[in-house]
Coordinates of C-alpha atoms in Angstrom, one line a residue:
M163 CA 57.8 140.9 -19.0
G164 CA 59.1 143.0 -22.0
L165 CA 57.5 146.0 -23.4
F166 CA 55.9 144.1 -26.3
E167 CA 54.1 141.7 -23.9
Q168 CA 52.5 144.7 -22.3
V169 CA 50.9 146.0 -25.5
P170 CA 47.3 144.8 -25.7
K171 CA 46.2 143.2 -29.0
G172 CA 42.5 143.9 -28.8
L173 CA 41.5 146.8 -31.1
K174 CA 39.8 149.0 -28.5
E175 CA 42.4 148.3 -25.8
N176 CA 45.3 148.9 -28.2
L177 CA 44.0 152.2 -29.4
E178 CA 43.6 153.3 -25.7
Y179 CA 47.1 152.1 -25.0
R180 CA 48.5 154.1 -27.9
R181 CA 46.6 157.2 -26.8
D182 CA 47.9 156.9 -23.2
L183 CA 51.5 156.3 -24.4
L184 CA 51.4 159.4 -26.5
L185 CA 50.0 161.5 -23.6
W186 CA 52.8 160.1 -21.4
A187 CA 55.5 161.1 -23.9
N188 CA 55.1 164.8 -23.2
T189 CA 58.8 165.5 -22.5
N190 CA 62.0 165.1 -24.4
E191 CA 63.3 162.7 -21.9
R192 CA 60.3 160.4 -22.1
Q193 CA 60.3 160.6 -25.9
R194 CA 64.0 159.4 -25.8
I195 CA 63.0 156.5 -23.6
I196 CA 60.3 155.4 -26.0
F197 CA 62.6 155.9 -29.0
T198 CA 65.2 153.6 -27.3
A199 CA 62.5 151.0 -26.5
C200 CA 61.3 151.0 -30.2
Q201 CA 64.9 150.6 -31.3
K202 CA 65.5 147.6 -29.2
D203 CA 62.1 145.9 -29.6
I204 CA 60.7 145.7 -33.1
L205 CA 57.4 144.1 -32.0
F206 CA 56.8 146.8 -29.5
F207 CA 57.5 149.5 -32.2
I208 CA 55.0 147.8 -34.6
N209 CA 52.2 147.2 -32.2
A210 CA 52.5 150.5 -30.4
F211 CA 53.2 152.9 -33.3
C212 CA 52.7 151.4 -36.8
W213 CA 49.6 151.7 -38.8
L214 CA 48.2 149.8 -41.9
Y215 CA 46.1 151.0 -44.8
E216 CA 43.3 148.5 -45.6
P217 CA 40.9 149.6 -48.3
R218 CA 38.7 146.5 -48.2
S219 CA 35.9 146.9 -45.7
S220 CA 35.3 143.2 -45.4
R221 CA 38.8 142.8 -43.8
L222 CA 38.0 145.4 -41.1
R223 CA 37.1 144.2 -37.6
G224 CA 35.5 146.5 -35.1
T225 CA 36.1 149.7 -37.1
T226 CA 34.9 151.5 -40.2
S227 CA 38.2 153.3 -40.7
N228 CA 40.6 152.1 -43.5
V229 CA 43.5 153.1 -41.4
I230 CA 44.0 150.5 -38.6
P231 CA 46.7 149.8 -36.0
F232 CA 49.3 147.2 -37.0
L233 CA 48.5 144.4 -34.6
T234 CA 50.7 141.4 -35.3
Y235 CA 49.3 137.9 -35.3
G236 CA 51.2 135.0 -33.7
Y237 CA 52.7 133.7 -37.0
Q238 CA 53.8 137.3 -37.7
D239 CA 55.5 137.6 -34.3
R240 CA 57.4 134.4 -35.0
D241 CA 58.4 135.5 -38.5
F242 CA 59.4 139.0 -37.6
I243 CA 61.9 137.7 -35.0
K244 CA 63.3 135.2 -37.5
M245 CA 63.7 137.8 -40.3
N246 CA 65.1 140.4 -37.9
K247 CA 67.8 137.9 -36.7
A248 CA 68.8 137.1 -40.3
L249 CA 68.6 140.6 -41.7
G250 CA 71.8 141.7 -43.3
I251 CA 73.5 138.3 -42.8
K252 CA 71.7 135.7 -44.9
D253 CA 69.2 135.5 -47.8
I254 CA 65.6 135.1 -46.7
G255 CA 63.0 133.2 -48.7
I256 CA 59.3 133.8 -47.9
E257 CA 56.7 131.4 -49.4
K258 CA 53.2 132.6 -48.6
S259 CA 49.5 132.1 -49.3
R260 CA 47.9 135.2 -50.7
D261 CA 46.7 138.1 -48.5
L262 CA 48.7 137.4 -45.3
G263 CA 50.3 140.8 -45.1
A264 CA 53.8 139.7 -46.1
T265 CA 54.5 142.9 -48.1
W266 CA 53.6 145.1 -45.2
M267 CA 55.7 142.8 -43.0
F268 CA 59.0 143.0 -44.9
L269 CA 58.5 146.7 -45.5
T270 CA 57.9 147.4 -41.8
L271 CA 60.9 145.2 -40.9
L272 CA 63.2 147.3 -43.2
F273 CA 61.5 150.5 -42.1
H274 CA 62.4 149.7 -38.4
Q275 CA 66.0 149.4 -39.4
W276 CA 65.9 152.6 -41.5
M277 CA 64.4 154.4 -38.5
F278 CA 66.7 153.2 -35.7
H279 CA 70.0 152.0 -37.2
D280 CA 72.5 154.4 -38.7
F281 CA 73.6 154.2 -42.3
S282 CA 71.4 151.3 -43.3
S283 CA 70.9 151.1 -47.0
F284 CA 68.1 149.1 -48.5
G285 CA 66.9 148.2 -52.0
I286 CA 63.3 147.3 -52.8
M287 CA 62.3 145.8 -56.1
S288 CA 59.2 144.7 -58.0
R289 CA 58.5 143.5 -61.6
T290 CA 57.7 147.0 -62.9
A291 CA 58.8 150.5 -61.8
D292 CA 55.1 151.5 -61.3
L293 CA 54.8 148.9 -58.6
V294 CA 57.7 150.4 -56.8
D295 CA 56.9 154.1 -56.9
K296 CA 54.3 156.1 -58.7
P297 CA 52.8 159.4 -57.5
G298 CA 49.3 159.0 -56.1
K299 CA 49.2 155.2 -56.3
K300 CA 48.6 153.6 -53.0
D301 CA 49.6 150.0 -54.1
T302 CA 53.3 150.9 -54.5
L303 CA 56.1 149.8 -52.2
M304 CA 57.4 153.3 -51.7
W305 CA 53.9 154.7 -50.8
K306 CA 53.6 152.1 -48.1
L307 CA 56.9 153.3 -46.6
D308 CA 55.6 156.9 -46.8
F309 CA 52.5 155.8 -45.0
L310 CA 54.4 154.1 -42.2
L311 CA 56.3 157.3 -41.7
T312 CA 53.7 160.1 -42.1
G313 CA 50.3 158.4 -42.7
D314 CA 47.8 159.7 -45.2
G315 CA 45.2 162.4 -44.9
G316 CA 46.0 163.1 -41.3
K317 CA 45.6 159.4 -40.2
G318 CA 48.3 157.0 -39.3
G319 CA 52.0 157.5 -39.3
L320 CA 54.5 158.1 -36.5
P321 CA 54.1 160.9 -34.0
P322 CA 55.8 164.1 -35.2
W323 CA 58.5 164.0 -32.5
M324 CA 59.6 160.5 -33.7
R325 CA 59.9 161.3 -37.4
P326 CA 63.4 162.0 -38.8
E327 CA 64.3 164.6 -41.3
V328 CA 63.6 163.0 -44.7
Y329 CA 64.6 163.7 -48.3
R330 CA 62.1 162.1 -50.7
T331 CA 62.2 161.9 -54.4
S332 CA 61.2 159.3 -57.0
M333 CA 62.6 155.9 -56.1
L334 CA 64.5 157.3 -53.1
M335 CA 63.8 157.9 -49.4
E336 CA 66.7 159.2 -47.3
N337 CA 66.7 159.5 -43.5
R338 CA 68.9 162.5 -43.1
S339 CA 68.9 162.1 -39.3
N340 CA 70.9 158.9 -39.5
G341 CA 72.0 158.4 -43.1
S342 CA 69.8 155.4 -43.9
T343 CA 68.2 155.1 -47.3
F344 CA 65.6 153.2 -49.3
E345 CA 66.2 152.9 -53.0
G346 CA 63.7 151.4 -55.4
A347 CA 64.3 149.5 -58.7
S348 CA 62.4 147.4 -61.2
T349 CA 63.7 144.3 -62.8
T350 CA 66.8 144.9 -64.9
E351 CA 70.1 143.1 -65.1
D352 CA 71.8 146.2 -63.8
A353 CA 69.6 146.8 -60.8
F354 CA 71.7 147.8 -57.8
R355 CA 75.0 146.9 -59.5
G356 CA 76.4 150.3 -58.7
G357 CA 76.0 150.1 -54.9
R358 CA 76.0 147.9 -51.8
K359 CA 72.9 147.3 -49.7
K360 CA 72.3 145.8 -46.2
C361 CA 69.3 144.1 -47.8
I362 CA 67.5 143.9 -51.1
A363 CA 63.8 142.9 -50.9
I364 CA 62.2 141.5 -54.0
D365 CA 58.4 141.5 -53.9
E366 CA 56.2 138.9 -55.7
Y367 CA 59.3 137.4 -57.2
A368 CA 57.5 134.4 -58.9
A369 CA 55.5 136.9 -61.0
F370 CA 58.6 138.5 -62.6
P371 CA 58.7 138.2 -66.4
N372 CA 60.5 135.3 -67.9
G373 CA 64.2 135.9 -67.9
D374 CA 64.0 139.0 -65.8
D375 CA 63.8 136.9 -62.6
Y376 CA 67.2 135.4 -63.3
K377 CA 68.7 138.7 -64.3
A378 CA 67.6 140.2 -60.9
L379 CA 69.0 137.2 -59.1
A380 CA 72.4 137.6 -60.7
A381 CA 72.4 141.4 -60.4
T382 CA 71.7 141.4 -56.7
Q383 CA 73.9 138.6 -55.5
H384 CA 77.1 140.6 -55.1
A385 CA 75.3 143.8 -54.1
T386 CA 74.2 142.5 -50.7
D387 CA 74.6 139.6 -48.3
C388 CA 70.9 139.5 -47.7
R389 CA 68.2 139.3 -50.3
M390 CA 64.6 138.8 -49.3
F391 CA 62.6 136.8 -51.9
V392 CA 58.9 137.3 -51.2
S393 CA 56.2 135.6 -53.2
T394 CA 53.2 133.4 -53.6
P395 CA 54.2 130.4 -55.8
K396 CA 53.4 130.7 -59.5
G397 CA 54.5 127.6 -61.4
A398 CA 57.2 125.0 -60.9
S399 CA 59.9 126.9 -62.7
G400 CA 61.7 130.2 -62.6
A401 CA 64.2 131.8 -60.3
Y402 CA 61.8 131.9 -57.3
Y403 CA 61.1 128.2 -57.6
D404 CA 64.8 127.5 -57.8
V405 CA 65.8 129.5 -54.8
M406 CA 63.0 128.0 -52.7
H407 CA 63.9 124.4 -53.7
E408 CA 67.7 124.3 -54.1
E409 CA 69.8 123.4 -51.1
S410 CA 71.4 126.6 -49.7
N411 CA 72.1 128.5 -46.5
M412 CA 69.0 130.7 -47.1
I413 CA 66.5 131.1 -44.2
K414 CA 63.1 129.9 -45.4
I415 CA 59.9 131.2 -44.0
I416 CA 56.5 129.7 -44.7
M417 CA 53.3 131.7 -44.2
D418 CA 50.2 129.6 -44.7
W419 CA 46.5 130.7 -44.6
S420 CA 45.8 128.1 -41.9
E421 CA 47.8 130.1 -39.4
H422 CA 45.7 133.2 -39.7
P423 CA 43.6 133.4 -36.6
V424 CA 40.4 134.4 -38.5
R425 CA 40.8 132.1 -41.5
K426 CA 41.7 129.0 -39.5
R427 CA 38.4 129.1 -37.5
G428 CA 36.6 125.8 -38.1
L429 CA 39.8 124.1 -39.4
Y430 CA 39.2 120.5 -40.5
N431 CA 40.5 117.8 -42.8
S432 CA 39.7 114.3 -43.8
D433 CA 41.5 110.9 -44.2
E434 CA 40.0 108.5 -46.8
G435 CA 36.6 110.1 -46.4
E436 CA 36.7 110.2 -42.6
L437 CA 36.1 113.8 -41.2
N438 CA 38.6 115.1 -38.7
I439 CA 37.6 118.4 -36.9
L440 CA 40.8 120.2 -36.0
D441 CA 39.2 123.3 -34.4
T442 CA 36.8 121.7 -31.8
T443 CA 35.8 125.2 -30.5
F444 CA 34.0 126.1 -33.7
D445 CA 30.3 125.6 -33.9
F446 CA 29.5 124.3 -37.4
P447 CA 25.8 124.4 -38.6
D448 CA 24.1 121.1 -38.6
D449 CA 23.8 121.1 -42.3
Y450 CA 27.4 122.2 -43.1
E451 CA 28.6 120.6 -46.3
F452 CA 32.1 119.4 -45.5
V453 CA 34.5 118.8 -48.4
K454 CA 36.3 115.5 -47.7
D455 CA 39.1 115.7 -50.2
G456 CA 42.0 115.1 -47.8
K457 CA 43.1 118.8 -47.7
T458 CA 43.1 121.0 -44.7
R459 CA 40.1 123.3 -45.0
S460 CA 37.9 125.7 -43.1
P461 CA 34.7 127.7 -43.8
Y462 CA 36.9 130.5 -45.0
Y463 CA 38.7 128.2 -47.4
D464 CA 35.5 126.6 -48.6
Q465 CA 34.0 130.1 -49.3
E466 CA 37.1 131.0 -51.3
C467 CA 36.7 127.9 -53.4
M468 CA 33.1 128.8 -54.2
R469 CA 33.7 132.4 -55.3
P470 CA 33.1 133.2 -58.9
G471 CA 36.1 132.5 -61.0
A472 CA 37.8 130.3 -58.5
T473 CA 39.4 127.2 -60.0
P474 CA 41.3 124.3 -58.5
Q475 CA 44.4 125.8 -60.1
S476 CA 43.9 129.3 -58.7
I477 CA 43.2 127.9 -55.2
A478 CA 46.3 125.7 -55.5
Q479 CA 48.4 128.7 -56.3
E480 CA 46.9 131.4 -54.1
L481 CA 46.1 129.4 -51.0
D482 CA 47.8 126.0 -51.0
R483 CA 51.2 127.4 -52.1
D484 CA 51.3 124.6 -54.7
Y485 CA 54.0 125.5 -57.2
G486 CA 52.8 123.1 -59.9
G487 CA 49.1 123.2 -59.2
S488 CA 48.7 126.6 -60.9
E489 CA 49.8 125.1 -64.2
Y490 CA 47.7 121.9 -64.4
Q491 CA 50.3 119.4 -63.3
I492 CA 50.4 116.2 -65.2
F493 CA 51.8 114.1 -62.3
G494 CA 49.6 114.3 -59.3
K495 CA 50.4 114.4 -55.6
D496 CA 50.0 110.6 -55.3
L497 CA 53.0 110.1 -57.6
Y498 CA 55.3 112.2 -55.4
D499 CA 54.1 110.6 -52.2
I500 CA 54.4 107.1 -53.5
G501 CA 57.5 107.7 -55.6
S502 CA 59.4 109.3 -52.8
Q503 CA 59.1 106.1 -50.7
S504 CA 61.3 104.3 -53.2
V505 CA 63.9 107.1 -53.8
I506 CA 67.2 106.1 -52.2
S507 CA 70.9 107.1 -52.6
P508 CA 72.8 105.2 -55.3
Y509 CA 74.5 102.0 -54.2
S510 CA 77.5 103.2 -56.1
R511 CA 78.7 105.8 -58.5
G512 CA 81.3 105.8 -61.2
V513 CA 82.5 106.2 -64.8
L514 CA 81.7 103.8 -67.6
Y515 CA 84.8 103.5 -69.8
Y516 CA 84.8 101.9 -73.2
D517 CA 87.1 101.0 -76.1
E518 CA 86.4 103.4 -79.0
S519 CA 86.8 100.8 -81.6
D520 CA 84.4 98.1 -80.4
L521 CA 82.7 100.0 -77.5
D522 CA 83.5 97.2 -75.0
P523 CA 82.8 98.6 -71.5
H524 CA 84.3 98.5 -68.1
F525 CA 83.1 100.3 -65.0
G526 CA 85.3 102.4 -62.6
E527 CA 83.8 103.2 -59.3
T528 CA 84.3 106.7 -57.9
E529 CA 82.6 108.7 -55.2
D530 CA 81.3 111.5 -57.5
G531 CA 81.0 109.7 -60.8
P532 CA 78.3 110.7 -63.3
W533 CA 76.8 107.2 -63.4
H534 CA 74.4 106.4 -60.5
L535 CA 73.8 102.7 -59.9
W536 CA 71.0 101.0 -58.0
C537 CA 71.8 97.5 -59.3
H538 CA 73.3 94.3 -57.8
R539 CA 76.6 93.3 -59.4
D540 CA 78.5 90.1 -59.6
S541 CA 82.0 89.4 -58.4
N542 CA 83.4 90.9 -61.6
G543 CA 81.5 94.2 -60.9
K544 CA 79.1 93.7 -63.8
P545 CA 75.3 93.8 -63.6
L546 CA 73.8 90.4 -62.7
S547 CA 73.8 88.2 -65.8
A548 CA 70.2 87.1 -65.1
G549 CA 69.0 90.7 -65.5
Q550 CA 67.1 91.8 -68.6
Y551 CA 67.4 95.5 -69.1
V552 CA 65.9 98.4 -71.0
V553 CA 67.8 101.6 -71.7
G554 CA 65.7 104.8 -72.4
C555 CA 67.4 107.9 -73.7
D556 CA 66.4 111.6 -74.2
I557 CA 68.9 113.4 -76.5
A558 CA 70.1 117.0 -76.3
A559 CA 72.5 118.9 -78.5
G560 CA 75.3 118.6 -76.0
L561 CA 76.4 122.3 -76.3
G562 CA 77.1 122.6 -72.6
G563 CA 76.4 125.6 -70.4
S564 CA 74.8 125.9 -67.0
Y565 CA 71.3 125.8 -68.1
S566 CA 71.4 123.5 -71.2
S567 CA 69.3 120.5 -71.6
N568 CA 70.7 117.1 -70.6
S569 CA 71.1 114.0 -72.6
V570 CA 69.9 111.2 -70.2
C571 CA 70.4 107.5 -70.2
F572 CA 67.9 105.7 -67.9
V573 CA 68.2 101.9 -67.2
V574 CA 65.3 99.7 -66.0
D575 CA 65.4 96.0 -65.0
R576 CA 62.4 94.7 -66.9
V577 CA 62.2 91.7 -64.7
T578 CA 61.8 93.6 -61.4
N579 CA 60.6 96.9 -63.1
E580 CA 63.1 98.8 -61.0
Q581 CA 65.3 101.7 -62.1
V582 CA 68.9 100.4 -61.8
A583 CA 71.0 103.3 -63.4
E584 CA 71.0 106.9 -64.5
Y585 CA 73.4 109.1 -66.4
A586 CA 72.9 112.8 -67.4
T587 CA 75.2 115.1 -69.3
S588 CA 74.9 118.4 -71.1
T589 CA 78.3 118.3 -72.8
L590 CA 78.3 115.2 -75.0
R591 CA 77.4 115.7 -78.7
P592 CA 74.7 113.2 -79.8
E593 CA 77.2 110.9 -81.7
M594 CA 79.5 110.7 -78.7
F595 CA 76.6 110.1 -76.4
A596 CA 75.4 107.3 -78.7
D597 CA 78.7 105.5 -78.3
L598 CA 78.5 105.8 -74.5
V599 CA 74.9 104.5 -74.5
I600 CA 75.8 101.5 -76.7
A601 CA 78.7 100.7 -74.3
A602 CA 76.1 100.9 -71.5
C603 CA 73.7 98.6 -73.4
K604 CA 76.5 96.1 -73.8
W605 CA 77.4 96.3 -70.1
F606 CA 73.7 95.8 -69.2
N607 CA 73.6 92.4 -71.0
D608 CA 72.8 93.8 -74.5
A609 CA 69.9 95.9 -73.2
Y610 CA 66.9 96.8 -75.3
L611 CA 67.4 100.4 -76.5
I612 CA 64.8 103.1 -77.0
W613 CA 65.4 106.8 -77.6
E614 CA 63.4 109.9 -78.5
M615 CA 64.0 110.4 -82.2
N616 CA 62.7 114.0 -82.5
G617 CA 64.9 116.8 -83.9
P618 CA 68.5 116.9 -85.1
P619 CA 70.0 115.5 -81.8
G620 CA 67.7 112.5 -81.9
G621 CA 68.4 111.9 -85.6
A622 CA 72.2 112.2 -85.1
F623 CA 72.1 109.8 -82.2
G624 CA 70.0 107.3 -84.2
R625 CA 72.4 107.4 -87.2
Q626 CA 75.3 106.7 -84.9
V627 CA 73.6 103.7 -83.3
L628 CA 72.9 102.3 -86.7
D629 CA 76.4 102.9 -88.0
R630 CA 77.7 101.1 -84.9
H631 CA 75.4 98.1 -85.8
Y632 CA 73.8 97.8 -82.4
H633 CA 71.1 95.3 -82.9
N634 CA 68.6 95.3 -79.9
L635 CA 66.5 98.3 -80.8
Y636 CA 63.0 99.6 -80.4
F637 CA 61.1 100.1 -83.7
R638 CA 58.2 102.5 -83.9
E639 CA 54.7 101.3 -84.3
T640 CA 51.8 102.1 -86.6
E641 CA 48.5 102.0 -84.8
G642 CA 45.0 101.5 -86.3
R643 CA 41.7 100.9 -84.8
A644 CA 42.2 97.1 -84.5
F645 CA 45.9 96.6 -84.9
R646 CA 49.4 97.8 -83.9
K647 CA 52.2 97.1 -86.4
K648 CA 55.9 97.5 -86.0
T649 CA 57.7 99.6 -88.7
K650 CA 61.3 99.5 -89.8
N651 CA 61.9 102.9 -88.3
P652 CA 64.1 102.7 -85.1
G653 CA 63.5 105.0 -82.1
W654 CA 60.5 106.6 -80.5
F655 CA 59.0 109.7 -82.2
S656 CA 56.9 111.9 -79.9
N657 CA 53.9 114.1 -80.6
D658 CA 51.4 115.8 -78.2
K659 CA 49.2 112.7 -78.1
N660 CA 51.7 109.9 -77.5
K661 CA 53.8 112.0 -75.2
L662 CA 50.8 112.5 -72.9
S663 CA 50.1 108.8 -73.2
V664 CA 53.6 107.6 -72.1
L665 CA 53.7 110.1 -69.3
S666 CA 50.3 109.0 -68.0
R667 CA 51.2 105.3 -68.2
M668 CA 54.4 106.0 -66.3
S669 CA 52.5 107.9 -63.7
S670 CA 50.0 105.1 -63.2
A671 CA 52.7 102.5 -63.0
V672 CA 54.6 104.5 -60.3
Q673 CA 51.4 105.1 -58.3
S674 CA 50.5 101.4 -58.4
R675 CA 54.1 100.5 -57.4
E676 CA 54.5 98.5 -60.6
Y677 CA 57.3 100.8 -61.7
V678 CA 59.9 101.6 -59.0
I679 CA 62.0 104.7 -59.4
R680 CA 65.1 105.4 -57.4
S681 CA 66.2 108.9 -58.6
G682 CA 65.3 112.0 -56.5
A683 CA 66.3 114.2 -59.4
L684 CA 63.7 112.4 -61.6
L685 CA 61.0 112.9 -59.0
D686 CA 61.8 116.6 -58.9
E687 CA 61.6 117.0 -62.6
C688 CA 58.2 115.3 -62.6
R689 CA 56.8 118.3 -60.7
Q690 CA 57.6 120.5 -63.6
Y691 CA 55.6 118.8 -66.3
V692 CA 52.3 120.7 -67.0
Y693 CA 49.5 121.2 -69.4
K694 CA 49.7 124.5 -71.1
D695 CA 47.6 125.7 -74.0
G696 CA 46.4 122.2 -74.6
K697 CA 49.9 120.7 -74.9
V698 CA 52.3 118.8 -72.6
V699 CA 55.3 121.0 -71.8
H700 CA 58.0 121.1 -69.3
S701 CA 57.8 124.5 -67.6
R702 CA 61.5 125.2 -67.9
S703 CA 61.2 125.1 -71.7
I704 CA 59.0 128.3 -71.4
K705 CA 60.7 129.9 -68.5
T706 CA 64.4 129.6 -68.3
R707 CA 67.4 131.5 -67.1
D708 CA 68.7 132.2 -70.6
D709 CA 66.3 133.4 -73.3
S710 CA 68.4 131.5 -75.8
A711 CA 67.3 128.2 -74.2
K712 CA 63.6 128.8 -74.6
G713 CA 61.8 126.1 -76.5
Q714 CA 64.5 123.5 -75.8
S715 CA 63.6 120.2 -74.2
H716 CA 63.9 120.1 -70.5
G717 CA 62.7 117.6 -67.9
D718 CA 65.0 115.1 -69.7
R719 CA 65.0 112.4 -67.0
V720 CA 61.2 112.2 -67.2
I721 CA 61.1 111.5 -70.9
A722 CA 63.9 109.0 -70.7
A723 CA 62.2 107.2 -67.8
A724 CA 58.8 107.3 -69.5
I725 CA 59.9 105.8 -72.8
A726 CA 62.0 103.2 -70.9
W727 CA 58.8 102.1 -69.3
H728 CA 57.1 102.2 -72.7
A729 CA 59.8 99.8 -73.9
V730 CA 59.4 97.5 -70.9
K731 CA 55.8 97.1 -71.7
D732 CA 56.6 96.7 -75.4
R733 CA 59.0 93.8 -74.7
P734 CA 58.2 92.1 -71.4
P735 CA 60.7 89.8 -69.8
S736 CA 60.9 86.2 -70.9
G737 CA 62.0 82.9 -69.4
V738 CA 62.0 84.2 -65.8
P739 CA 59.5 83.9 -62.9
E740 CA 57.0 86.6 -62.2
V741 CA 58.4 89.8 -60.6
E742 CA 57.2 89.1 -57.1
E743 CA 58.3 85.5 -57.2
F744 CA 61.7 86.6 -58.5
R745 CA 62.1 89.0 -55.6
K746 CA 61.2 86.4 -53.1
E747 CA 63.6 83.7 -54.4
I748 CA 66.9 85.6 -53.8
P749 CA 69.2 83.1 -52.0
P750 CA 69.6 84.0 -48.3
G751 CA 73.1 85.4 -47.5
S752 CA 73.9 86.4 -51.1
M753 CA 75.0 89.9 -52.0
A754 CA 71.6 90.4 -53.8
W755 CA 69.9 89.2 -50.6
R756 CA 71.9 91.7 -48.5
Y757 CA 71.0 94.5 -50.9
K758 CA 67.4 93.6 -50.6
Q759 CA 67.6 93.7 -46.8
H760 CA 69.1 97.2 -47.1
D761 CA 66.3 98.3 -49.5
D762 CA 63.6 96.9 -47.2
K763 CA 65.1 98.8 -44.2
I764 CA 65.1 102.0 -46.2
K765 CA 61.5 101.5 -47.4
S766 CA 60.4 100.7 -43.8
S767 CA 62.0 103.9 -42.6
A768 CA 60.3 105.9 -45.3
D769 CA 56.9 104.4 -44.4
T770 CA 57.3 105.0 -40.6
G771 CA 59.1 108.3 -40.8
W772 CA 62.0 106.9 -38.6
D773 CA 65.6 107.7 -39.3

């Protein structure tokens, strides 16, 4: 049994253990033994010598003191070990529910290194300088480090014989006994550019001001091999959202309220209205009002939901770790659950070439081509001649750059209501993109074309389509109380009302499985559409890496997919069997039949969770 396992976790027993340990450490030799033990075992050091400051009396158990021993919970033991193993080697992303002690955890982790490992240099960062270090303010990061070392008002802190010689000034804390340092900083694009750190910890990263989050990300990348991103989710956009969702070699740690030993008492959930008690040891009152909404809950969770000012959005953000829930997501959870079941890798990828004079197309298959295809093709490599297709487009300026909007071409088979192709680019000007789209329409059997007409890019695209004399176009409608009338104006023009309408219809169609989407990138973008200030916005249009991109249209696949569905309903298929009948009558043994067998196998795997 290691030293940590010998440390009792009960409050009274732990305090007695700490007292006896300090009484035993009455010689230099014994103090060196304990010092070495703390160096080798971080959990022993924390549970035997570290203290916390807790000003809220409601959080105190068995004591009236606001200074309490740091007694780690099971999830903290697990996460301390994971973080300690990765420290200095890889980036660490921490996604947490509120009030789980994550800030004290990462500071104590770094403090242990600062105490016991020579020449360890650390950076700590928050969104303002006053949150990092301000004299007399107990909420700052540097104050917590001071408290871990010396306590406050004669309470807490390390025993005097364990404390190193320290130099302390604003934003700096140096261990002169071993050369280790803490340096504080707020969010600027030059933070820590002048030095190298073993680790840079960024607290409440999702709350950083728009643009500052990406500046901090860029500034710290080459200053350390290990950045620690710590936050409760706050919206489905921004640098924190990106680092937690993009594929990378980062170690990701999840801290959820349901793992807290006090808050998980009485844990329960429900499935389609059927109650499921997870904590069978908890004695619920006979008249307890269970909330059967499908979520994992507990009496603690229920009480938090009932507190004044609590809203579904605040609970989603602070407790559920829901990135989009805090911003009134347009697309609900059911859309992601159902939509993900039909998402599959493209059958093929490639480049669509075309003659510049007549825009006649031909397709070249390549492994990493920009066109993603989920369609059955004939022996000549063309989409099946029986198909009737709709092409929906969202148009961007095509100026390029890492974070520019995309122009998107989205193709739907209006017989089967399935997505069959997708193309996205940020580098084609609207006129060139129009030529490519017309070629694609020709390739897809003279597809019915709809595009968002708004703004200069949409106007330039539309003029090019008309100049090229493409004929199969969507024309806008005028709506009255008792009529809908087509105009002579091509293209779809969006406003707040009809944008919400087409997005809602797309959401309903996906959830009812009437509309089948294949693209994982599209599903990801759906998460980022929110209500804000009474309008439909894509969160990246208000929180981007580059301030110059603010206000531009993002979430481009979603708009293209939504208006493609609008056009499918505007012009339903003709002269073909019903969709389900069409799907059933694929000739056995044909290529289309083999593709369907492949699709069904993938769908079955998604439904069962098998690989």
